C-alpha positions as YAML, in Angstrom:
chain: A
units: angstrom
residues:
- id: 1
  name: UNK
  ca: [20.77, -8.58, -38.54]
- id: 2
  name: UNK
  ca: [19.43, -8.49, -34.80]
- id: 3
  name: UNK
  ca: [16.29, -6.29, -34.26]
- id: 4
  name: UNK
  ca: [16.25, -3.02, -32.97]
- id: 5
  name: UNK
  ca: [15.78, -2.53, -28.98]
- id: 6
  name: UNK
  ca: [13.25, 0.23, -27.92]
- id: 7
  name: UNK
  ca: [14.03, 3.54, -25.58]
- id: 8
  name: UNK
  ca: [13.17, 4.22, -22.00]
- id: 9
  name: UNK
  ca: [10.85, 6.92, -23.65]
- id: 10
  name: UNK
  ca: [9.10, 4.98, -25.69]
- id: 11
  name: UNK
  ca: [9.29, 1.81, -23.23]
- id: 12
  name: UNK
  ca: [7.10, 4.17, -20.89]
- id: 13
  name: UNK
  ca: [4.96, 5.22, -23.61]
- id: 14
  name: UNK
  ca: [4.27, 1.71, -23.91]
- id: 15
  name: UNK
  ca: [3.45, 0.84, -20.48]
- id: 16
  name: UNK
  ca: [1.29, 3.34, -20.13]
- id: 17
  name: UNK
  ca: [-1.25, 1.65, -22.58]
- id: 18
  name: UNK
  ca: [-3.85, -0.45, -20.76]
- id: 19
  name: UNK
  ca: [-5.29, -2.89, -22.43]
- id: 20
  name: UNK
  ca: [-9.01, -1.74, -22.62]
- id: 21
  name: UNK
  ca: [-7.85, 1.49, -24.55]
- id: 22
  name: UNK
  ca: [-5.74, -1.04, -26.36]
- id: 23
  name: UNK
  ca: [-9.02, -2.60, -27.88]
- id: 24
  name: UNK
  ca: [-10.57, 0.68, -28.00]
- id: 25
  name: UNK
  ca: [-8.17, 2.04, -30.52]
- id: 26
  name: UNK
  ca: [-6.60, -0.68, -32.00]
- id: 27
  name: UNK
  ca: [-9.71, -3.76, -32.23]
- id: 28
  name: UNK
  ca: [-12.90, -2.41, -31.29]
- id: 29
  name: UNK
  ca: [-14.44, -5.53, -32.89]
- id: 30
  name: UNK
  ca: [-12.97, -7.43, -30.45]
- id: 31
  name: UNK
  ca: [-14.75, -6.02, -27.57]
- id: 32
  name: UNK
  ca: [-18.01, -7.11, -25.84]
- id: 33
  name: UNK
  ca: [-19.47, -4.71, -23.29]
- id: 34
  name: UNK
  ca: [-20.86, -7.05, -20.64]
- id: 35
  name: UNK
  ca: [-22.03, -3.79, -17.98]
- id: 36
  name: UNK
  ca: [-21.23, -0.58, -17.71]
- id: 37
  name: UNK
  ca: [-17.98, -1.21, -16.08]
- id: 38
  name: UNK
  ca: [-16.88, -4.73, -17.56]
- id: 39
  name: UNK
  ca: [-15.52, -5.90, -20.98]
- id: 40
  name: UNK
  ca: [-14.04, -9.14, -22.32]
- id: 41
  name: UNK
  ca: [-13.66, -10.10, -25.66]
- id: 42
  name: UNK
  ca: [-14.43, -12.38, -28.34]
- id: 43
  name: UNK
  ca: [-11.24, -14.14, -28.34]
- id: 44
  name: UNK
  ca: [-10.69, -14.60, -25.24]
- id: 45
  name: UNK
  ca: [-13.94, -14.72, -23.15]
- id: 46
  name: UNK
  ca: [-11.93, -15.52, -19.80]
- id: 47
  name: UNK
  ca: [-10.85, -12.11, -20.25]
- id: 48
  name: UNK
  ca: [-12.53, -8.93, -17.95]
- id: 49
  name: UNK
  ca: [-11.20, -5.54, -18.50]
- id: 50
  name: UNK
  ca: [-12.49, -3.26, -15.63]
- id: 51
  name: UNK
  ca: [-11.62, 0.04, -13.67]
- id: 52
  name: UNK
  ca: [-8.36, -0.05, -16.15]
- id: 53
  name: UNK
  ca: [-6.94, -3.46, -14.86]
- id: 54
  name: UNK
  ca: [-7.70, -6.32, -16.73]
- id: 55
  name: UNK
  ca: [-7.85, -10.03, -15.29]
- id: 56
  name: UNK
  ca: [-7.14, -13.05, -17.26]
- id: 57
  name: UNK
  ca: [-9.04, -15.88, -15.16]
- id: 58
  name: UNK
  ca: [-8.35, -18.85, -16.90]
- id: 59
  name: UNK
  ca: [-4.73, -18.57, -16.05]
- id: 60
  name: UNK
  ca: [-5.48, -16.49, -12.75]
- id: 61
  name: UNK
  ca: [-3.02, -13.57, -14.46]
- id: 62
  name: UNK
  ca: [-4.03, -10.12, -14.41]
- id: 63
  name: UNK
  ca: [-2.59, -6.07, -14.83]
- id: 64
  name: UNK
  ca: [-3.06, -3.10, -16.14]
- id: 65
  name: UNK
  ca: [-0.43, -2.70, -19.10]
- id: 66
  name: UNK
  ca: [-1.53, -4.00, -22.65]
- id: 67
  name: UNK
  ca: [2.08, -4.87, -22.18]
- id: 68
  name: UNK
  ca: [1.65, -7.41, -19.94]
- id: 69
  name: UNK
  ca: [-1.70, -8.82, -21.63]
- id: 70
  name: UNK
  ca: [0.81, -9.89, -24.87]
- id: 71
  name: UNK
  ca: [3.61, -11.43, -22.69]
- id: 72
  name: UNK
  ca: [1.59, -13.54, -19.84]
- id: 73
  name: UNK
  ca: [-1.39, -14.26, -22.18]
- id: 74
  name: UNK
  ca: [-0.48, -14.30, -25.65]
- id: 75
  name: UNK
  ca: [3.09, -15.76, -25.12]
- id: 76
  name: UNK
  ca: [4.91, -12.71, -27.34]
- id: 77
  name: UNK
  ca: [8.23, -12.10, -26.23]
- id: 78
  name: UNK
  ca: [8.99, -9.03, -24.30]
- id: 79
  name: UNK
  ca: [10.89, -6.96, -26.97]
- id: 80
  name: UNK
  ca: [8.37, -8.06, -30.06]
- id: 81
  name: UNK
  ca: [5.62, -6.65, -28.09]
- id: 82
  name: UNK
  ca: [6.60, -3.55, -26.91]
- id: 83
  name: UNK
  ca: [8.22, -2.77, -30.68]
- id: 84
  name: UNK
  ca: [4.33, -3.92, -32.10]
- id: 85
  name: UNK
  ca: [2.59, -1.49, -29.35]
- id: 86
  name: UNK
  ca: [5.34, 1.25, -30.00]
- id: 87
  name: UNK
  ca: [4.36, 1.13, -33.58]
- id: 88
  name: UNK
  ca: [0.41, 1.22, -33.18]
- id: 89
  name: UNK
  ca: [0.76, 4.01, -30.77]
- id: 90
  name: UNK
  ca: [3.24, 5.83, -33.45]
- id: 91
  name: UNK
  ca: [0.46, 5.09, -36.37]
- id: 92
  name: UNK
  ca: [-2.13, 6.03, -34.88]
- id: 93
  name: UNK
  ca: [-2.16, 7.82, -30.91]
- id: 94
  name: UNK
  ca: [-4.49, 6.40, -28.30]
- id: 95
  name: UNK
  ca: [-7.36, 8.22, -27.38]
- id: 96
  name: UNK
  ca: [-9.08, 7.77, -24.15]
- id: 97
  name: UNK
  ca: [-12.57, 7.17, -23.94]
- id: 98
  name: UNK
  ca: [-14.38, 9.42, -21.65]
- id: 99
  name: UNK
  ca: [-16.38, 6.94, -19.55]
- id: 100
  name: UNK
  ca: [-13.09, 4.80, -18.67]
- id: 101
  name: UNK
  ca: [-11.54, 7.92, -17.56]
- id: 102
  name: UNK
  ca: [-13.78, 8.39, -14.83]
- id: 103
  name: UNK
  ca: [-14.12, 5.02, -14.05]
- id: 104
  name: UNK
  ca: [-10.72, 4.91, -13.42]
- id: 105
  name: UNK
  ca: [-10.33, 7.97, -11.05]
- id: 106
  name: UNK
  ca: [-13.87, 6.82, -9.51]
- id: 107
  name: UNK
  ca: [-13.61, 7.94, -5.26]
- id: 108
  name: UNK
  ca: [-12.57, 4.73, -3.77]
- id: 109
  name: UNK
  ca: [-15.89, 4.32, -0.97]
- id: 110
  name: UNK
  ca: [-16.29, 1.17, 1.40]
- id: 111
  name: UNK
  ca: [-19.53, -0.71, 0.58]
- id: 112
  name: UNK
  ca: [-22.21, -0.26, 2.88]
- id: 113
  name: UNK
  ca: [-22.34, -2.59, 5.95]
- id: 114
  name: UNK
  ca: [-25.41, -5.10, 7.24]
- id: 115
  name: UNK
  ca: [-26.66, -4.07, 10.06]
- id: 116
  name: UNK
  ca: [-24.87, -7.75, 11.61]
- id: 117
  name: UNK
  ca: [-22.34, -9.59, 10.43]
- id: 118
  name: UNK
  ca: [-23.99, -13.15, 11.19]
- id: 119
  name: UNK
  ca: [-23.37, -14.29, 7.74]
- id: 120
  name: UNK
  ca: [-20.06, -13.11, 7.27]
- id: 121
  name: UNK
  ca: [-19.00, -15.02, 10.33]
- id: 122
  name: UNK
  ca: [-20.33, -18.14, 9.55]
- id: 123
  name: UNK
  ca: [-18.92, -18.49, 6.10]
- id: 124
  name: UNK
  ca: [-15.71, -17.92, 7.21]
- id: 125
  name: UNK
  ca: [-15.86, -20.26, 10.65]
- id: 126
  name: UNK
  ca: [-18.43, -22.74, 8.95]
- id: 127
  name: UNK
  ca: [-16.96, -23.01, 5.23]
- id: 128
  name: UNK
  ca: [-13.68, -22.07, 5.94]
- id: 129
  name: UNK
  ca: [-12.41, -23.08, 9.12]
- id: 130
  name: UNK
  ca: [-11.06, -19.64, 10.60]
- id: 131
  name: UNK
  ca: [-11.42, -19.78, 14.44]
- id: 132
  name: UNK
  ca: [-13.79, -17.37, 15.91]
- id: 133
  name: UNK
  ca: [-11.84, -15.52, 18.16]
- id: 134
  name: UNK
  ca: [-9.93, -14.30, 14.80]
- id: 135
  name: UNK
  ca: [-12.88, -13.37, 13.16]
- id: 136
  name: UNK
  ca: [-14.39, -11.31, 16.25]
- id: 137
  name: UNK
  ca: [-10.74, -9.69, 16.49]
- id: 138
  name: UNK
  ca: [-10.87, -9.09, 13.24]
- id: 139
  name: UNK
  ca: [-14.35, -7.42, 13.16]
- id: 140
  name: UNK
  ca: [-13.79, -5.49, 16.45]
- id: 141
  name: UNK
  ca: [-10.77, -3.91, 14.96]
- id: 142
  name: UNK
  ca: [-12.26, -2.99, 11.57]
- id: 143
  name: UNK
  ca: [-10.54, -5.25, 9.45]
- id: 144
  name: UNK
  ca: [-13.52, -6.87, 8.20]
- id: 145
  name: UNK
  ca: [-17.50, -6.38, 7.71]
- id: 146
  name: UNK
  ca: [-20.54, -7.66, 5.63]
- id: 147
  name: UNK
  ca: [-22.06, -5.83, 3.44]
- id: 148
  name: UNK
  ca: [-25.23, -4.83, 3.45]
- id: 149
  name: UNK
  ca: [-26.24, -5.51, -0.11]
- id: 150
  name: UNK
  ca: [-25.71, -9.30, -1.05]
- id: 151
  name: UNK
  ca: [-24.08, -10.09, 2.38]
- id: 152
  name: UNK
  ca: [-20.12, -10.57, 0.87]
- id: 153
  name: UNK
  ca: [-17.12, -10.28, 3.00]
- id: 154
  name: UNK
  ca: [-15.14, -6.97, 2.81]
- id: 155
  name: UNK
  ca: [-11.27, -7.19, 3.84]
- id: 156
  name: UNK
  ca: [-9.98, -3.89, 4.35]
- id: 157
  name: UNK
  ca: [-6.82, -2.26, 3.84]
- id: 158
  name: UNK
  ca: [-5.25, 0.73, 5.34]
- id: 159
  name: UNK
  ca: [-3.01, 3.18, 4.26]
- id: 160
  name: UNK
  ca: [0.01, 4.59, 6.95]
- id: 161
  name: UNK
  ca: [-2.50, 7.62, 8.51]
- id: 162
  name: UNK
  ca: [-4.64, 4.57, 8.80]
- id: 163
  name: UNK
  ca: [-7.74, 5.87, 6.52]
- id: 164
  name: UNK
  ca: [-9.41, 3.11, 4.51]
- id: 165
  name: UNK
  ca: [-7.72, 2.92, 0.80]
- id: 166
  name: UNK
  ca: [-8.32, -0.92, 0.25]
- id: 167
  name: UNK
  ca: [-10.84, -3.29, -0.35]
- id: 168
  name: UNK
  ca: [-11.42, -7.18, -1.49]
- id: 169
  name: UNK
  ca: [-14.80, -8.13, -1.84]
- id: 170
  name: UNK
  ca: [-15.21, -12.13, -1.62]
- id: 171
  name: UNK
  ca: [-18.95, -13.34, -1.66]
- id: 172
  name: UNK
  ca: [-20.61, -15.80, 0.42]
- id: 173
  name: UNK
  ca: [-22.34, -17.55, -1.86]
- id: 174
  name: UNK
  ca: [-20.69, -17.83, -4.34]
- id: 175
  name: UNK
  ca: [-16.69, -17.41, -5.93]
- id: 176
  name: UNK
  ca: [-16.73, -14.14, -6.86]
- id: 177
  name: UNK
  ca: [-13.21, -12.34, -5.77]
- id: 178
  name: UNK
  ca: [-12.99, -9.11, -6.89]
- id: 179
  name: UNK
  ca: [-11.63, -5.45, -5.28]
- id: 180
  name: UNK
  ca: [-13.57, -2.74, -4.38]
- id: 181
  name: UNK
  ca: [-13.79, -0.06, -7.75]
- id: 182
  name: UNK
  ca: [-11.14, 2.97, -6.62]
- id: 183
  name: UNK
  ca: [-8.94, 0.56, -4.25]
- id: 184
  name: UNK
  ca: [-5.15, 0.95, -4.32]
- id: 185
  name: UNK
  ca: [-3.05, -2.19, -4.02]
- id: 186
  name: UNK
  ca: [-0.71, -0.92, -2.39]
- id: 187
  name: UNK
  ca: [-2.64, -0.92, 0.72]
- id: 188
  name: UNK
  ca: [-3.85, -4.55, 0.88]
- id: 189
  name: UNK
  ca: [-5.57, -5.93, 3.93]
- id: 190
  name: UNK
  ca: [-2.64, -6.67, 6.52]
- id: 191
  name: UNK
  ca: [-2.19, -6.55, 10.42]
- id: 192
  name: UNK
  ca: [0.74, -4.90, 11.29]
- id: 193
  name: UNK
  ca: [3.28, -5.55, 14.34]
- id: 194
  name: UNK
  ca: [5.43, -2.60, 14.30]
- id: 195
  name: UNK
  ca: [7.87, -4.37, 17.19]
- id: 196
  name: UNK
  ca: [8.22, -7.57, 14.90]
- id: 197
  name: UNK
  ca: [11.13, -8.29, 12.33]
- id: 198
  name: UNK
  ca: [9.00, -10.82, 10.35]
- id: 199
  name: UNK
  ca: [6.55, -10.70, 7.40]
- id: 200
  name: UNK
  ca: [4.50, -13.30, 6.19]
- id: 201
  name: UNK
  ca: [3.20, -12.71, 2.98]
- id: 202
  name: UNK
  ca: [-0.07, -14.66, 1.99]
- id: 203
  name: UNK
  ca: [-2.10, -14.29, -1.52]
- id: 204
  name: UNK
  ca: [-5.29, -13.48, -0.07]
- id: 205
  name: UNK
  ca: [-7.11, -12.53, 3.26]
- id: 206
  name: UNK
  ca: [-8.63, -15.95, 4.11]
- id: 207
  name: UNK
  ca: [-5.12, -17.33, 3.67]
- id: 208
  name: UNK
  ca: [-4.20, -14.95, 6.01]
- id: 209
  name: UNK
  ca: [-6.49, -15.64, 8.06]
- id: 210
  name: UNK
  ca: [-6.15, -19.55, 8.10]
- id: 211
  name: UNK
  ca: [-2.60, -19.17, 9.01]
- id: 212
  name: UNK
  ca: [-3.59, -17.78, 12.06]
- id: 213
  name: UNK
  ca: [-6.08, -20.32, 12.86]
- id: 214
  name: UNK
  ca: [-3.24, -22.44, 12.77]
- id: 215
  name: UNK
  ca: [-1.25, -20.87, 14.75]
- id: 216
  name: UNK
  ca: [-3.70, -20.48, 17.27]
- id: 217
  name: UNK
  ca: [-4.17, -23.91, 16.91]
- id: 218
  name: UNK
  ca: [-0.42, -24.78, 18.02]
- id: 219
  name: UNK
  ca: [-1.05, -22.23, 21.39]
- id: 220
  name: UNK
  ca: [1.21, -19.58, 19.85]
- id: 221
  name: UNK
  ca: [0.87, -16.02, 19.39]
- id: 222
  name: UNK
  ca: [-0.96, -15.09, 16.34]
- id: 223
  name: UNK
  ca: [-0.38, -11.61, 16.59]
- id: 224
  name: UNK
  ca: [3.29, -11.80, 17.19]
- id: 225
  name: UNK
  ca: [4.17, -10.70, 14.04]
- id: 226
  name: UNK
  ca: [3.51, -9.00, 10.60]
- id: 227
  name: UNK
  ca: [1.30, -10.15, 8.15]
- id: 228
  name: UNK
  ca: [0.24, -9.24, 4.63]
- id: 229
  name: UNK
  ca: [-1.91, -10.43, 1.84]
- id: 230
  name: UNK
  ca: [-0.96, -9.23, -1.76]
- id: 231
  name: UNK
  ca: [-4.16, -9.67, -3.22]
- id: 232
  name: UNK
  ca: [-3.23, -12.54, -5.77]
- id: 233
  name: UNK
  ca: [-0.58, -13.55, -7.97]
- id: 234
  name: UNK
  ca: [0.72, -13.38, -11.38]
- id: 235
  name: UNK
  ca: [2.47, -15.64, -14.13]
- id: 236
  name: UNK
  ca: [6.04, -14.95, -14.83]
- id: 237
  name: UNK
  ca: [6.42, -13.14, -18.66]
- id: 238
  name: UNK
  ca: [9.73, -14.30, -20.56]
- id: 239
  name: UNK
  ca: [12.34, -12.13, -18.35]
- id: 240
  name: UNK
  ca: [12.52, -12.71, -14.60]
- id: 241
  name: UNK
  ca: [14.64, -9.22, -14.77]
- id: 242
  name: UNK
  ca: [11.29, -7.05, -16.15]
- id: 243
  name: UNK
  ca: [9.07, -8.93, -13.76]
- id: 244
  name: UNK
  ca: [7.83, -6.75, -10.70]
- id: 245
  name: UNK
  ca: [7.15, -7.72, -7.26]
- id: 246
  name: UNK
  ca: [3.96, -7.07, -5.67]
- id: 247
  name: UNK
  ca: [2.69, -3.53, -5.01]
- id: 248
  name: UNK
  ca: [1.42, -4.31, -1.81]
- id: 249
  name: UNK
  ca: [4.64, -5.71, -0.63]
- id: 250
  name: UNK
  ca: [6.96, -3.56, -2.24]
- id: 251
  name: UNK
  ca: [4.96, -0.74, -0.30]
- id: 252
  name: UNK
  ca: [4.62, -2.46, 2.83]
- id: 253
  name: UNK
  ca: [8.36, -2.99, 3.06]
- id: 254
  name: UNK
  ca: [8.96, 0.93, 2.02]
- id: 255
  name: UNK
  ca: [6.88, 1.66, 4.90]
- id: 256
  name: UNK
  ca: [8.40, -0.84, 7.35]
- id: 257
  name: UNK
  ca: [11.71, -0.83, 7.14]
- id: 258
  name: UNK
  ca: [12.44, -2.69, 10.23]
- id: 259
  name: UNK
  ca: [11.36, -6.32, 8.25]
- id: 260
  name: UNK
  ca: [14.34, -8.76, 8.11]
- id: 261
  name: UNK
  ca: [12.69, -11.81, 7.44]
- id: 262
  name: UNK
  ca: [10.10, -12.67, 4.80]
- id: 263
  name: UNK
  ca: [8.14, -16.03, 4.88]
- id: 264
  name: UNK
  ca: [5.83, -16.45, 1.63]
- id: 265
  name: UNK
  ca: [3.10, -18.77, 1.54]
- id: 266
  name: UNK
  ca: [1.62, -18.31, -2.06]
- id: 267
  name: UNK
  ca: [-0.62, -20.85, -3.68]
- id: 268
  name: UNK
  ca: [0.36, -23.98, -4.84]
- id: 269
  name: UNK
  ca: [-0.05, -22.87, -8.63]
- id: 270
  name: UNK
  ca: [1.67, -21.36, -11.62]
- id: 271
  name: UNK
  ca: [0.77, -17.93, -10.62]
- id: 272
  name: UNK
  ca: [1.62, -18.51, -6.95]
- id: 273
  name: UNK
  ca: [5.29, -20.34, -7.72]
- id: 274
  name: UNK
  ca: [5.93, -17.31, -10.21]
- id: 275
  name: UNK
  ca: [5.13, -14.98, -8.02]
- id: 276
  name: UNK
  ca: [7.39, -16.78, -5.30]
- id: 277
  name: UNK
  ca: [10.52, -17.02, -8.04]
- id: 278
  name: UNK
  ca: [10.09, -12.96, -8.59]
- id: 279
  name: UNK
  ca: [9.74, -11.95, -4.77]
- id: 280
  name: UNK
  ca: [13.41, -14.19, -3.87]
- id: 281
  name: UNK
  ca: [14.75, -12.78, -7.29]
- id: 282
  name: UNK
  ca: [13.94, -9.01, -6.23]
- id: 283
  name: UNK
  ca: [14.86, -9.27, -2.85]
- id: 284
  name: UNK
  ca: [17.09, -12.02, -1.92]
- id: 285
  name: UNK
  ca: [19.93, -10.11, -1.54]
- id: 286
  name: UNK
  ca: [18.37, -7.88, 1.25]
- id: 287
  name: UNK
  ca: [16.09, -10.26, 3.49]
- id: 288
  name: UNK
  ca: [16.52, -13.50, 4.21]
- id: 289
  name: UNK
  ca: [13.17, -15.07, 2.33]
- id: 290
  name: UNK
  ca: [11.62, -18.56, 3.76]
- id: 291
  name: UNK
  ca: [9.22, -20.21, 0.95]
- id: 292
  name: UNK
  ca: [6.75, -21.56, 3.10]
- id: 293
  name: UNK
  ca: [3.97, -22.27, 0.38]
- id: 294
  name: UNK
  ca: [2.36, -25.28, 0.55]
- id: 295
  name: UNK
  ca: [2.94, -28.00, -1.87]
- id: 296
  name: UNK
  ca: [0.61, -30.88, -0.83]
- id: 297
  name: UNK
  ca: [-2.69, -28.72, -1.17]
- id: 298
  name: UNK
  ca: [-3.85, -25.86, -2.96]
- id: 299
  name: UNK
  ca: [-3.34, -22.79, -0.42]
- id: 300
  name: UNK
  ca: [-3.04, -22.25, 3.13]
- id: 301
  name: UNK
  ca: [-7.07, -22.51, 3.82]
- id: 302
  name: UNK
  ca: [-7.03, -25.36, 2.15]
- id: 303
  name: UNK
  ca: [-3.97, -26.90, 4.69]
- id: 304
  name: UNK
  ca: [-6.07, -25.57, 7.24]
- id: 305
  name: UNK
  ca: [-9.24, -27.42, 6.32]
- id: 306
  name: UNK
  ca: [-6.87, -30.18, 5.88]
- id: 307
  name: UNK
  ca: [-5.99, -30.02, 9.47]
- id: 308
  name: UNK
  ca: [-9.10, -29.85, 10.82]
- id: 309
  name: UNK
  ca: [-10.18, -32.97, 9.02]
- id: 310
  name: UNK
  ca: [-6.85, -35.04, 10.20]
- id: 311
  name: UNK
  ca: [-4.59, -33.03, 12.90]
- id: 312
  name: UNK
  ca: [-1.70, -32.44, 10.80]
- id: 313
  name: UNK
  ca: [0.97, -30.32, 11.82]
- id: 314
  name: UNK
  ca: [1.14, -26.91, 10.75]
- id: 315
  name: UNK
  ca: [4.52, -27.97, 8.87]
- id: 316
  name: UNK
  ca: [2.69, -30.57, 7.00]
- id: 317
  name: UNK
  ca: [2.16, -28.16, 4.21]
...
């Protein structure tokens, strides 16, 4: 006898669950509080539950939905997992801690920025090869800043009324990546070209940013066109038809309808290529989609650094 299938209505009931209310209710033993805002467990201590997402960084995976924790992580298969979190959630209904509540409707607020942004600039021309006319463009308009308190690098990302709703937070001294408590994907750091047809679509904002340098580096136009960074990528779960693409881009797209062309340039990874299969799988039928990615190096800053060090072509990914 096959097994059952589940309902839209309880489907959504499901993915509603996130995963730290999952271990709330369902294995409290499981969790260790490491701060007031951050909780892995003893299982799996790769594992960081925060602001309601949760991010898996072993296998550079993360979400919100318990769901999703089951299928990417723990290798169940889509149907077996929603039935097992239908059935705890029938048992027994979830209750919300307080505390997470408000941390997850917390006021999204830009840090607070150094009075200079000396270090900020040299990380990323120094350590990372972006060319200094990009990073002063990128200052001068607002798209990036230091912060005051330990000196990281804050991308930011605007919504359509152009108001701040966005922001990654990669340090200088370290390789802490994380976003900004109350930031909405859907308005990750771009720079828009409202006349241009084309999107390029990197994983982060120093991608981005490299891919400019390089473009710069050829004497062409680095402003000529759109691009976006999606702020990471994600592992495929059993069923290319339930994967998802990208908030950002999915919104970015919504709100510029005049893109024709997409050119990706993920990582070279698991998470990157996954992400890559579920963008052309989504969309394929309505853009025409490049995959640019590179596949001799691990990202686009990477190629770049790459470059520097030997003068390969831009198309020498």
């Amino acid at each position: 006898m096959g097994r059952k299938g589940i309902s839209k209505v309880d489907l959504k009931r499901v993915k509603s669950l996130d995963l730290l209310t999952y271990y709330q209710n369902y294995e409290p033993d499981e969790l260790i509080k490491n701060g007031w805002n951050d909780y892995s467990t003893k299982t799996h201590s790769s594992l960081h539950m925060s602001n309601g997402l949760w991010c898996y960084w072993a296998k550079n995976i993360g979400g919100k939905m318990a769901l999703k924790f089951f299928i990417e992580v723990e290798g169940w298969d889509f149907l077996d997992a929603a039935l097992y979190l239908k059935d705890l959630i029938d048992k027994q209904p979830p209750k919300i801690k307080t505390n997470q509540n408000t941390i997850n409707n917390r006021p999204f607020r830009l840090p607070e920025p150094n009075i200079n942004n000396a270090t900020a600039r040299n990380y990323l021309m120094l350590e990372r090869g972006i060319d200094k006319e990009i990073v002063d463009y990128c200052i001068q308009n607002h798209y990036l800043y230091e912060a005051k308190r330990d000196h990281s690098i804050i991308f930011i990302g605007y919504d359509h009324h152009h108001y701040p709703q966005y922001a990654a937070k990669r340090a200088t001294s370290s390789t802490l990546k994380i976003d900004v408590a109350g930031s909405k994907k859907e308005n990750c750091f771009n720079i828009i070209n409202d006349q241009s047809k084309v999107l390029h679509v990197f994983e982060s904002a120093i991608d981005l940013l490299s891919y400019l340098t390089l473009l710069k580096k050829q004497g062409r136009n680095y402003l000529n066109e759109n691009y976006l960074s999606i702020g990471g990528a994600t592992i495929l779960g059993s069923h290319i038809e339930e994967s998802q693409i990208p908030t950002a881009l999915e919104t970015f797209l919504k709100r510029n309808p005049n893109i024709q062309k997409i050119n990706l340039y993920l990582d070279n990874d698991k998470a990157g290529k996954d992400t890559t299969k579920k963008i052309i799988y989504h969309l394929n039928d309505h853009y025409i989609i490049h995959d640019n990615s590179p596949y001799r190096v691990k990202d686009m800053n990477e190629l770049l650094k790459k470059k520097i060090k030997t003068n390969i072509s831009i198309d020498d990914r």
